[in-house]
């Protein structure tokens, strides 16, 4: 079975641009969460979705938004990119809320 | 303020010996703890977890111990193998109100197992 898949794997943007990252959960998983990992730190929680509804939001500015589609895939959008948004963005899925989350390999976003 | 702390950035162990990775937390609202392993260029891989109502969980070579009074957990790997060399993240789950499943991670400990 395929694991969590994320696209693209790498992305280079410039300050002020907008970016959309995509995630497909493990088949049958209904919950998707997004995390940001900067160098030398652990992943930091951004959003959690379950059954297409937002169920949690971390301490990130409104420039960050996300949504979950009927097929349970998800997109993370970041507007007005800043240099500090350079990071590895991880998507994780779980069968339902509260179950262990399984991570994709991430999208490496670089802001120039 | 870090709610989950892994105070050792790195650990080096000889193959066949025990690896002990430590994690401290501050928030008594955490109800579930997890360990993830991460290789370079890959996402974190779930290893083992423990509920806050238990003090030990074992899965093969991996055992997690939880000391709630000390707000401390540890991951024991016995015996350690070179393939265990990776960054290990401790994570804690917040579960109150409408927030279910948000994970708070430590900064990670890089384990090196020498042949």
Short mmCIF file of C-alpha atoms in Angstrom, two decimals:
data_model
loop_
_atom_site.label_atom_id
_atom_site.label_comp_id
_atom_site.label_asym_id
_atom_site.label_seq_id
_atom_site.Cartn_x
_atom_site.Cartn_y
_atom_site.Cartn_z
CA UNK A 1 0.00 0.00 0.00
CA UNK A 2 1.20 3.51 -0.80
CA UNK A 3 2.18 5.68 2.13
CA UNK A 4 1.51 9.37 2.48
CA UNK A 5 2.54 11.11 -0.74
CA UNK A 6 3.44 14.76 -1.02
CA UNK A 7 4.10 16.95 -4.03
CA UNK A 8 6.24 18.58 -5.10
CA UNK A 9 9.34 17.23 -3.32
CA UNK A 10 11.25 20.47 -3.76
CA UNK A 11 10.17 24.00 -4.51
CA UNK A 12 11.97 27.32 -4.87
CA UNK A 13 10.03 30.55 -4.54
CA UNK A 14 10.83 34.22 -4.01
CA UNK A 15 9.61 36.52 -1.27
CA UNK A 16 6.02 37.69 -1.71
CA UNK A 17 4.96 34.76 -3.86
CA UNK A 18 2.30 32.22 -3.00
CA UNK A 19 2.71 28.44 -2.84
CA UNK A 20 0.42 25.41 -2.73
CA UNK A 21 1.61 22.08 -1.34
CA UNK A 22 -0.32 18.86 -1.84
CA UNK A 23 -0.79 15.72 0.19
CA UNK A 24 -2.49 12.38 -0.41
CA UNK A 25 -3.09 10.36 2.76
CA UNK A 26 -2.77 6.64 3.17
CA UNK A 27 -5.81 4.95 1.66
CA UNK A 28 -8.62 4.84 4.22
CA UNK A 29 -7.13 7.54 6.42
CA UNK A 30 -9.53 10.38 7.12
CA UNK A 31 -7.36 12.74 9.13
CA UNK A 32 -4.57 14.87 7.69
CA UNK A 33 -2.21 17.15 9.59
CA UNK A 34 0.44 19.59 8.39
CA UNK A 35 3.73 20.35 10.13
CA UNK A 36 6.62 22.71 9.45
CA UNK A 37 10.16 21.58 10.27
CA UNK A 38 13.00 24.08 10.20
CA UNK A 39 16.61 22.98 10.43
CA UNK A 40 17.61 21.74 13.86
CA UNK A 41 14.06 21.70 15.21
CA UNK A 42 11.31 19.16 15.54
CA UNK A 43 8.19 19.38 13.38
CA UNK A 44 5.80 22.14 14.46
CA UNK A 45 2.05 21.67 14.11
CA UNK A 46 0.25 23.90 11.59
CA UNK A 47 -3.20 22.39 10.86
CA UNK A 48 -5.26 19.27 11.39
CA UNK A 49 -8.25 18.24 9.28
CA UNK A 50 -10.72 15.45 9.81
CA UNK A 51 -13.63 14.67 7.52
CA UNK A 52 -12.97 17.93 5.63
CA UNK A 53 -13.28 20.08 8.75
CA UNK A 54 -10.50 21.95 10.48
CA UNK A 55 -9.98 20.37 13.89
CA UNK A 56 -6.85 22.14 15.04
CA UNK A 57 -4.65 25.09 14.21
CA UNK A 58 -1.16 25.84 15.45
CA UNK A 59 0.45 29.19 16.13
CA UNK A 60 0.95 30.29 12.53
CA UNK A 61 -0.11 33.56 10.84
CA UNK A 62 -3.18 33.86 8.63
CA UNK A 63 -0.91 33.66 5.58
CA UNK A 64 -1.12 29.91 6.13
CA UNK A 65 -4.33 28.15 5.13
CA UNK A 66 -5.35 24.62 4.26
CA UNK A 67 -8.26 22.54 3.17
CA UNK A 68 -9.23 18.89 2.85
CA UNK A 69 -11.10 17.50 -0.13
CA UNK A 70 -13.86 14.85 -0.31
CA UNK A 71 -11.25 12.22 -1.23
CA UNK A 72 -9.37 13.21 1.99
CA UNK A 73 -6.40 14.69 0.13
CA UNK A 74 -5.27 18.08 1.35
CA UNK A 75 -3.59 21.29 0.27
CA UNK A 76 -1.55 23.74 2.30
CA UNK A 77 -1.39 27.30 0.97
CA UNK A 78 1.06 29.95 2.07
CA UNK A 79 0.68 33.55 0.84
CA UNK A 80 3.14 36.43 0.85
CA UNK A 81 6.12 34.15 1.40
CA UNK A 82 8.86 35.27 3.77
CA UNK A 83 12.44 34.06 4.00
CA UNK A 84 11.53 32.47 7.33
CA UNK A 85 9.01 30.19 5.60
CA UNK A 86 11.92 28.17 4.21
CA UNK A 87 11.46 24.74 5.76
CA UNK A 88 10.47 21.14 5.24
CA UNK A 89 6.67 20.87 5.17
CA UNK A 90 5.40 17.51 6.36
CA UNK A 91 1.98 16.00 5.89
CA UNK A 92 0.78 13.22 8.18
CA UNK A 93 -2.33 11.06 8.03
CA UNK A 94 -4.12 8.86 10.51
CA UNK A 95 -7.09 6.54 10.27
CA UNK A 96 -9.13 8.70 12.61
CA UNK A 97 -8.37 11.42 15.12
CA UNK A 98 -6.15 10.27 17.94
CA UNK A 99 -4.47 7.40 16.09
CA UNK A 100 -0.69 7.48 15.44
CA UNK A 101 0.13 9.74 12.52
CA UNK A 102 2.13 8.50 9.55
CA UNK A 103 4.26 11.03 7.74
CA UNK A 104 5.13 11.65 4.12
CA UNK A 105 8.66 12.56 3.05
CA UNK A 106 7.81 16.24 2.93
CA UNK A 107 8.14 19.17 0.55
CA UNK A 108 11.36 21.15 0.87
CA UNK A 109 10.45 24.82 0.33
CA UNK A 110 13.23 27.33 -0.24
CA UNK A 111 12.52 31.06 -0.34
CA UNK A 112 15.04 33.31 -2.09
CA UNK B 1 8.54 27.79 25.81
CA UNK B 2 9.34 24.22 24.89
CA UNK B 3 6.79 21.77 26.18
CA UNK B 4 8.70 18.71 25.00
CA UNK B 5 12.44 18.66 25.57
CA UNK B 6 15.12 16.31 24.33
CA UNK B 7 18.19 17.63 26.07
CA UNK B 8 20.74 15.41 24.32
CA UNK B 9 21.29 16.51 20.71
CA UNK B 10 23.34 13.39 20.01
CA UNK B 11 24.15 9.94 21.37
CA UNK B 12 26.80 7.44 20.27
CA UNK B 13 26.49 3.76 21.17
CA UNK B 14 28.36 0.58 20.29
CA UNK B 15 26.54 -2.06 18.25
CA UNK B 16 24.88 -4.64 20.50
CA UNK B 17 24.68 -2.32 23.51
CA UNK B 18 21.63 -0.51 24.85
CA UNK B 19 20.61 2.92 23.54
CA UNK B 20 18.63 5.11 25.93
CA UNK B 21 16.99 8.24 24.57
CA UNK B 22 15.38 10.63 27.01
CA UNK B 23 12.54 13.11 26.81
CA UNK B 24 11.01 15.51 29.35
CA UNK B 25 7.70 17.33 29.12
CA UNK B 26 5.97 20.10 31.01
CA UNK B 27 2.27 19.96 30.08
CA UNK B 28 0.18 17.63 32.24
CA UNK B 29 -2.58 17.71 29.56
CA UNK B 30 -0.57 15.38 27.32
CA UNK B 31 -2.35 12.04 27.17
CA UNK B 32 -0.26 10.07 24.70
CA UNK B 33 3.42 9.95 23.82
CA UNK B 34 5.09 8.73 20.65
CA UNK B 35 8.57 8.14 19.33
CA UNK B 36 9.46 8.70 15.70
CA UNK B 37 12.63 7.86 13.82
CA UNK B 38 13.82 10.00 10.92
CA UNK B 39 16.41 9.21 8.27
CA UNK B 40 17.80 12.03 6.09
CA UNK B 41 15.54 12.96 3.16
CA UNK B 42 12.66 10.91 4.58
CA UNK B 43 9.67 11.76 6.72
CA UNK B 44 9.47 10.65 10.36
CA UNK B 45 8.52 6.99 10.83
CA UNK B 46 6.32 5.99 13.75
CA UNK B 47 8.14 3.64 16.15
CA UNK B 48 6.24 3.12 19.36
CA UNK B 49 3.78 4.90 21.61
CA UNK B 50 2.51 4.86 25.17
CA UNK B 51 -0.66 6.06 26.80
CA UNK B 52 -0.39 8.28 29.85
CA UNK B 53 -2.20 5.62 31.89
CA UNK B 54 0.63 3.11 31.36
CA UNK B 55 4.24 3.12 32.48
CA UNK B 56 5.77 0.74 29.94
CA UNK B 57 5.20 -0.44 26.39
CA UNK B 58 7.37 -2.92 24.55
CA UNK B 59 7.66 -3.79 20.86
CA UNK B 60 10.52 -6.06 19.89
CA UNK B 61 13.82 -4.30 20.53
CA UNK B 62 12.06 -1.06 21.49
CA UNK B 63 10.67 -0.26 24.95
CA UNK B 64 9.24 3.04 26.09
CA UNK B 65 9.03 3.92 29.79
CA UNK B 66 6.86 6.70 31.18
CA UNK B 67 7.33 8.32 34.59
CA UNK B 68 4.37 10.67 34.99
CA UNK B 69 5.42 12.06 38.35
CA UNK B 70 8.74 13.13 36.86
CA UNK B 71 7.18 14.07 33.50
CA UNK B 72 9.84 11.97 31.84
CA UNK B 73 9.89 9.25 29.22
CA UNK B 74 12.65 7.22 27.70
CA UNK B 75 13.12 4.95 24.70
CA UNK B 76 15.33 1.89 25.14
CA UNK B 77 16.72 0.07 22.10
CA UNK B 78 18.23 -3.34 22.86
CA UNK B 79 20.37 -4.50 21.17
CA UNK B 80 21.33 -1.45 19.13
CA UNK B 81 22.09 -2.02 15.45
CA UNK B 82 23.88 0.21 12.91
CA UNK B 83 20.57 0.57 11.01
CA UNK B 84 19.13 2.30 14.08
CA UNK B 85 21.35 5.31 13.37
CA UNK B 86 18.88 8.15 12.78
CA UNK B 87 17.33 11.17 14.47
CA UNK B 88 14.76 10.19 17.10
CA UNK B 89 11.91 12.54 17.94
CA UNK B 90 9.82 12.39 21.05
CA UNK B 91 6.26 13.69 20.55
CA UNK B 92 3.37 14.32 22.90
CA UNK B 93 -0.30 14.53 22.04
CA UNK B 94 -2.63 17.22 23.30
CA UNK B 95 -6.17 15.99 23.72
CA UNK B 96 -8.57 18.49 25.21
CA UNK B 97 -11.49 20.49 23.92
CA UNK B 98 -11.82 20.13 20.18
CA UNK B 99 -8.15 19.53 19.71
CA UNK B 100 -7.45 15.85 19.22
CA UNK B 101 -4.21 14.55 17.97
CA UNK B 102 -2.01 17.62 17.64
CA UNK B 103 1.52 16.44 18.20
CA UNK B 104 4.17 18.53 19.91
CA UNK B 105 7.68 17.42 19.08
CA UNK B 106 11.03 17.72 20.78
CA UNK B 107 14.08 18.85 18.83
CA UNK B 108 15.33 15.33 18.32
CA UNK B 109 18.35 13.25 19.32
CA UNK B 110 20.75 11.99 16.69
CA UNK B 111 21.68 8.39 17.48
CA UNK B 112 24.85 6.89 15.99
CA UNK B 113 25.39 3.16 16.42
CA UNK B 114 29.01 2.18 15.75
CA UNK B 115 29.78 -1.29 14.33
#
